[in-house]
């Protein structure tokens, strides 16, 4: 099995990135396109700006402004322009910050306890009084305000810690947004603005960390929430952000920034437990046998390595779970007995499997073990007052037991060995450099890599076929590995580079950006490569004992080696954008820009002549050469202290599950073939050779 990596391609392209050019609440129009399989929607820093005026309301040019991040003692020093404005981008999320201003011949002004929100620029007005009139004027700090263009919500670490969450899932934060909905009928899928969960985007510390492949209803690349709630510094949820920096979604963009160390050592510890003794065991006159337990424990620790210069932060969370099992034969103590399969019938099938086939389909257990482990390590280096570097490592490993076939209404029962353990291993690395070069230029540079491996291991192993046996009571028992786990392995690797520049000119802030993503997918999915036999009819169990199958389905690569049936491809996506944020007045911001995305891929599915003969065009088309032009325009108008109107119009694209594109490679009609036999009145012989 070959798993391709894209690091070399990314390294070769970094130089190219560096050289590239660089409410009426919620009024807006958004157009969505399902073209893009990969795209960008990440924010990791905050922005503080504002206006310095004199007591008579005139702007103060050349005033010195210091934005101090109090926890780390890091100052950012600026000078107001001719209009008295100042802007600082690339700042740490959170706070508190102290913003102060001074000018020759005037009394300084300062505002404290400012908290910078993720993806929500904050405007801080300051007023300088003439020294000569100090005795007559009482100086007070002015309140800051958020300046958002488009519909968005942001949540601080304090907001996150104040929310109740039994599952410790980041979705419990996102659901506070009234446009977000958790669908309990669809494995708690997260829908935003009424859009399918697969059209959302999630990023952690700047690296896109959604479910790229599109098979996880939770929207994560991991089994459960990929980051511990105790490690979250800020969360933003954007539905229609008319900002060209954001893309890769049609529902909502969820951005998470993790905590960092400060000049003080700080930490936390937690332990949660939940078991069957805390749950009821009776419904009406029925008593259920439950045996389950959940233990979640962990903590955080951060602080200075070198005061004011180098900081660390660590987070750990572990879940140990005995997962309750619901299904079992009728007559057993299972909470959900399957009609049509009695305990005696299952015992008979199991005995035949052991004696005739040498295979044990297993004994039903009341619970099975699952686990989940999350690790975060982060280093922040304040290189100088104007330059800051951050390196973050994240790991999430989780398992879940899945019953693929049991259904009370369908009268189907999976034998224990037919169940499988779905294990996902996620690793992420990110390196960021944020720089304020002078009063008018700041830059952000990011390198990120995400590695995701998904394993689906049948509890009874894969060295056996799946067999379906009809019982005299009218049910069906599934034993052996589930048909879709015979050869099932997925590697999904993403490399990312981003360079962004923010330039302040008078009332305008110009943003230029160039970004590159490189996605490598290796998808091994060859169902029924071990064979799938059916033993149907009233004599199903007898046929099973006599090795007399009534049907067979068999898939495999032409080489008869399932590994050769994998779909493997790589896609590069470039993005370039420019945007102008124009502060027309102190209360009205107009923002407009354009974004251009384009895709390159040298991989093509194997050519299928039969497909061409049937449809008149080849099956080898890919995203290579495709592009998307996305113009956006938005505004923010603060009518008064209690009324804010924002809106806009723009085109968004992305969030498309990559499984759609993978199928073009794995199911090309040439690489993998299928054979089917059905003999309702007869039997297939020599099962051991099929």
XYZ file of C-alpha atoms in Angstrom, residues 35 46 53 57 94 118 165 217 232 250 287 297 313 328 363 401 411 431 460 493-494 502 525 529-530 561 563 662 678:
29
model
C -17.342 23.674 -7.263
C -7.324 39.847 15.933
C -9.379 63.026 18.298
C -13.488 66.542 17.676
C -8.298 37.656 23.695
C -11.536 36.447 16.674
C -21.391 20.842 27.788
C -21.689 13.743 10.123
C -9.960 27.046 23.348
C -21.569 27.595 1.853
C -36.317 -3.708 32.753
C -10.044 13.602 32.557
C 0.904 25.997 26.583
C -29.405 -8.521 20.565
C -21.028 -13.474 22.047
C -17.670 0.807 17.873
C -35.347 -7.500 11.347
C 3.813 27.652 12.058
C -13.748 -10.442 14.047
C -3.307 14.856 3.929
C -3.463 18.621 3.537
C -2.527 44.605 5.361
C -12.447 1.085 -0.616
C -13.339 -8.275 -1.634
C -13.589 -11.241 0.765
C -5.259 -7.743 -4.752
C -4.844 -2.767 -2.415
C -12.521 10.101 -5.127
C -27.897 -15.882 -7.640
